[in-house]
Amino acid sequence: MQQLRRAGCAKIYAGSRSGHVIEGSGITPFHFDLESESSLREAAEMMRLDPPQLVFVATGALTLDDGSEPEKSLSSIDPQAMMKSFAINAIGPALIAKYCALIFPREGRVVFAALSARVASMDDNRIGGWHSYRASKAALNMLLRNVGIEMNRRNDQAFAIGVHPGTVDTRLSEPFQKNLPQGQLQTAAQSAAHIISVLNQCDAEDNGHLFAWDGQRIPY
């Protein structure tokens, strides 16, 4: 939130599973359930009278709540865990886009962005594994391309992109931090600043593409 305020955002809708109140003028917190379509529809309706020009979907799951971890081999694939990964990493963001598209302004710069991952790039995949996470984020990348195409038909300054945040010091990355080269781990504040920089630099010419935290385009 602090990084967005510093970037000049006068009004911020801050959605989360908890819906906890966030202190600060211009911030409107709300609850949503990523796996409930009605919850996402209601959240969009709440914003209809004063719609956002930027929606950033900062959701995702590598290790699931039931303890399921990224698969190291095909023998580890579990259908239920894979469906859960797709629900969180691809279907949820797609439903957010579905309802935000109904309220987005028809003119002026409008951005729909979501956290993706470098490991979802087929071109960049050299070691395999992490089947559910890779596949669900790759599905997200295709959805973002589709979202961007449809948004741009309604507004030629509207676009959608995916952003790879790098490795951030969070609970999600904690089990995998020990093998990182020194200096590669970012704090949440550093990552947020980098992401906002990428969002500010992109325009409709970048529609449907995936970008790393440093602004470099990642091939799908």
Coordinates of C-alpha atoms in Angstrom, one line a residue:
M1 CA 0.0 0.0 0.0
Q2 CA 2.8 2.4 0.9
Q3 CA 4.5 2.0 -2.5
L4 CA 1.2 2.7 -4.3
R5 CA 0.6 5.8 -2.2
R6 CA 4.2 7.0 -3.0
A7 CA 3.4 6.4 -6.7
G8 CA 0.6 8.8 -6.5
C9 CA -2.5 6.6 -6.2
A10 CA -5.1 8.7 -4.5
K11 CA -7.6 5.9 -4.0
I12 CA -6.8 2.3 -3.4
Y13 CA -9.1 -0.7 -3.1
A14 CA -7.3 -3.3 -1.1
G15 CA -8.9 -6.8 -1.3
S16 CA -7.8 -9.7 0.9
R17 CA -9.1 -12.9 2.4
S18 CA -9.3 -11.3 5.8
G19 CA -10.7 -8.0 4.7
H20 CA -8.8 -6.4 7.6
V21 CA -9.0 -2.6 7.9
I22 CA -5.9 -0.9 6.6
E23 CA -5.1 2.4 8.0
G24 CA -4.6 5.4 5.7
S25 CA -6.8 7.9 3.9
G26 CA -8.0 6.8 0.4
I27 CA -7.7 3.1 1.2
T28 CA -10.9 1.0 1.0
P29 CA -10.3 -2.5 2.3
F30 CA -12.7 -5.4 1.4
H31 CA -13.0 -9.1 1.7
F32 CA -13.0 -11.5 -1.2
D33 CA -12.7 -15.2 -1.7
L34 CA -10.7 -16.1 -4.8
E35 CA -12.5 -19.4 -5.2
S36 CA -16.0 -17.8 -5.0
E37 CA -17.3 -16.2 -8.2
S38 CA -20.1 -14.4 -6.3
S39 CA -17.5 -12.9 -4.0
L40 CA -15.5 -11.5 -6.9
R41 CA -18.6 -10.3 -8.6
E42 CA -19.7 -8.4 -5.5
A43 CA -16.2 -6.9 -5.1
A44 CA -16.4 -5.5 -8.7
E45 CA -19.9 -4.1 -8.1
M46 CA -18.6 -2.3 -5.0
M47 CA -16.2 -0.4 -7.2
R48 CA -18.5 0.3 -10.1
L49 CA -19.3 4.0 -9.3
D50 CA -15.6 4.8 -9.0
P51 CA -13.8 2.1 -11.0
P52 CA -10.0 1.5 -10.8
Q53 CA -7.7 2.3 -13.7
L54 CA -5.2 -0.3 -12.4
V55 CA -6.0 -3.8 -11.0
F56 CA -3.1 -5.8 -9.7
V57 CA -3.9 -9.4 -8.8
A58 CA -1.2 -10.3 -6.2
T59 CA -2.5 -13.8 -5.6
G60 CA -0.9 -17.2 -6.1
A61 CA 0.0 -20.5 -4.4
L62 CA 3.1 -22.7 -4.7
T63 CA 2.7 -24.7 -1.5
L64 CA -1.0 -25.3 -0.8
D65 CA -2.7 -24.9 2.6
D66 CA -3.0 -28.7 3.0
G67 CA 0.8 -28.9 2.9
S68 CA 1.0 -30.1 -0.8
E69 CA 4.4 -29.0 -2.2
P70 CA 5.6 -28.6 -5.8
E71 CA 6.0 -31.9 -7.5
K72 CA 9.6 -33.1 -8.2
S73 CA 8.4 -35.9 -10.5
L74 CA 5.4 -37.0 -12.5
S75 CA 4.8 -39.7 -9.8
S76 CA 4.0 -36.9 -7.3
I77 CA 1.1 -35.5 -9.3
D78 CA -2.1 -35.4 -7.3
P79 CA -5.3 -34.5 -9.2
Q80 CA -6.9 -32.6 -6.3
A81 CA -3.8 -30.6 -5.6
M82 CA -3.4 -29.8 -9.3
M83 CA -7.0 -28.6 -9.5
K84 CA -6.5 -26.4 -6.4
S85 CA -3.4 -24.9 -8.0
F86 CA -5.4 -24.0 -11.2
A87 CA -8.2 -22.6 -9.1
I88 CA -5.9 -20.2 -7.3
N89 CA -3.3 -19.4 -9.9
A90 CA -5.5 -19.3 -13.1
I91 CA -9.2 -19.5 -12.6
G92 CA -9.4 -16.9 -9.7
P93 CA -7.5 -14.2 -11.7
A94 CA -9.6 -15.0 -14.8
L95 CA -12.8 -14.4 -12.8
I96 CA -11.4 -11.1 -11.4
A97 CA -10.8 -10.0 -15.0
K98 CA -14.3 -11.1 -16.0
Y99 CA -15.9 -8.8 -13.6
C100 CA -13.4 -5.9 -13.7
A101 CA -13.8 -5.8 -17.5
L102 CA -17.5 -4.8 -16.9
I103 CA -16.5 -1.7 -14.9
F104 CA -13.3 -0.6 -16.4
P105 CA -13.3 2.9 -18.0
R106 CA -13.8 3.0 -21.8
E107 CA -11.1 5.6 -22.3
G108 CA -7.7 6.5 -20.8
R109 CA -4.9 4.2 -19.6
V110 CA -6.3 1.1 -17.9
V111 CA -4.1 -1.8 -16.7
F112 CA -4.9 -5.3 -15.6
A113 CA -1.8 -7.0 -14.2
A114 CA -1.2 -10.3 -12.3
L115 CA 1.7 -12.0 -10.6
S116 CA 3.0 -14.7 -12.8
A117 CA 6.3 -16.6 -12.7
R118 CA 9.4 -17.1 -14.8
V119 CA 9.0 -20.9 -14.2
A120 CA 5.8 -20.7 -16.3
S121 CA 7.8 -19.8 -19.4
M122 CA 8.1 -22.9 -21.7
D123 CA 11.1 -21.3 -23.4
D124 CA 12.8 -20.9 -20.0
N125 CA 12.0 -24.3 -18.7
R126 CA 15.2 -26.4 -18.5
I127 CA 14.7 -28.6 -15.5
G128 CA 11.0 -29.6 -15.4
G129 CA 9.2 -30.4 -12.1
W130 CA 6.7 -28.2 -10.3
H131 CA 4.1 -29.5 -12.7
S132 CA 1.0 -27.9 -11.2
Y133 CA 2.5 -24.6 -10.4
R134 CA 4.2 -24.2 -13.8
A135 CA 1.1 -25.3 -15.7
S136 CA -1.3 -23.1 -13.8
K137 CA 0.9 -20.0 -14.2
A138 CA 1.3 -20.8 -17.9
A139 CA -2.4 -21.0 -18.1
L140 CA -2.6 -17.6 -16.4
N141 CA -0.2 -16.2 -19.0
M142 CA -2.5 -17.3 -21.8
L143 CA -5.5 -15.8 -20.0
L144 CA -3.7 -12.5 -19.6
R145 CA -3.0 -12.4 -23.3
N146 CA -6.8 -13.0 -24.0
V147 CA -7.8 -10.5 -21.3
G148 CA -5.5 -7.9 -22.9
I149 CA -6.9 -8.5 -26.4
E150 CA -10.5 -8.1 -25.2
M151 CA -9.7 -5.0 -23.0
N152 CA -8.0 -3.3 -25.9
R153 CA -11.0 -3.8 -28.2
R154 CA -13.0 -1.6 -25.8
N155 CA -10.3 0.9 -25.0
D156 CA -7.1 1.3 -27.2
Q157 CA -5.2 2.4 -24.1
A158 CA -6.1 -0.6 -22.0
F159 CA -3.8 -3.6 -21.6
A160 CA -3.0 -6.6 -19.5
I161 CA 0.4 -8.0 -18.5
G162 CA 1.9 -10.6 -16.2
V163 CA 4.7 -9.7 -13.8
H164 CA 7.4 -12.1 -12.4
P165 CA 8.3 -10.5 -9.0
G166 CA 11.6 -12.4 -8.6
T167 CA 12.3 -14.3 -5.4
V168 CA 10.7 -12.4 -2.5
D169 CA 11.3 -13.1 1.2
T170 CA 7.8 -14.5 2.0
R171 CA 6.3 -17.6 3.4
L172 CA 5.8 -18.9 -0.2
S173 CA 9.5 -18.8 -1.0
E174 CA 10.9 -19.7 2.4
P175 CA 11.4 -23.4 1.7
F176 CA 13.5 -22.6 -1.4
Q177 CA 15.6 -19.7 -0.2
K178 CA 18.7 -21.7 0.9
N179 CA 19.9 -22.4 -2.6
L180 CA 19.6 -18.8 -3.8
P181 CA 22.7 -16.9 -4.8
Q182 CA 23.6 -14.1 -2.5
G183 CA 21.7 -10.9 -3.2
Q184 CA 18.9 -12.5 -5.2
L185 CA 16.4 -12.4 -2.4
Q186 CA 14.2 -9.3 -2.3
T187 CA 12.2 -7.8 0.5
A188 CA 8.5 -7.3 0.0
A189 CA 9.1 -3.5 -0.2
Q190 CA 11.8 -3.8 -2.8
S191 CA 9.7 -6.2 -4.9
A192 CA 6.7 -3.8 -4.7
A193 CA 8.8 -0.9 -5.8
H194 CA 10.1 -2.9 -8.8
I195 CA 6.7 -4.1 -9.8
I196 CA 5.2 -0.5 -9.7
S197 CA 8.1 0.6 -11.9
V198 CA 7.3 -2.1 -14.4
L199 CA 3.6 -1.1 -14.4
N200 CA 4.5 2.5 -14.9
Q201 CA 6.8 1.8 -17.9
C202 CA 4.4 -0.5 -19.8
D203 CA 1.8 0.7 -22.2
A204 CA -0.7 -0.8 -24.7
E205 CA 2.3 -1.9 -27.0
D206 CA 3.2 -4.4 -24.2
N207 CA -0.3 -5.9 -24.1
G208 CA -0.4 -9.6 -23.2
H209 CA 3.3 -10.0 -22.4
L210 CA 5.1 -11.3 -19.3
F211 CA 7.7 -9.1 -17.6
A212 CA 10.4 -9.7 -15.0
W213 CA 10.7 -7.4 -12.0
D214 CA 13.6 -5.6 -13.7
G215 CA 11.5 -4.8 -16.8
Q216 CA 12.9 -7.4 -19.1
R217 CA 10.3 -9.3 -21.2
I218 CA 10.1 -13.0 -20.5
P219 CA 9.2 -15.2 -23.5
Y220 CA 6.2 -17.5 -23.0

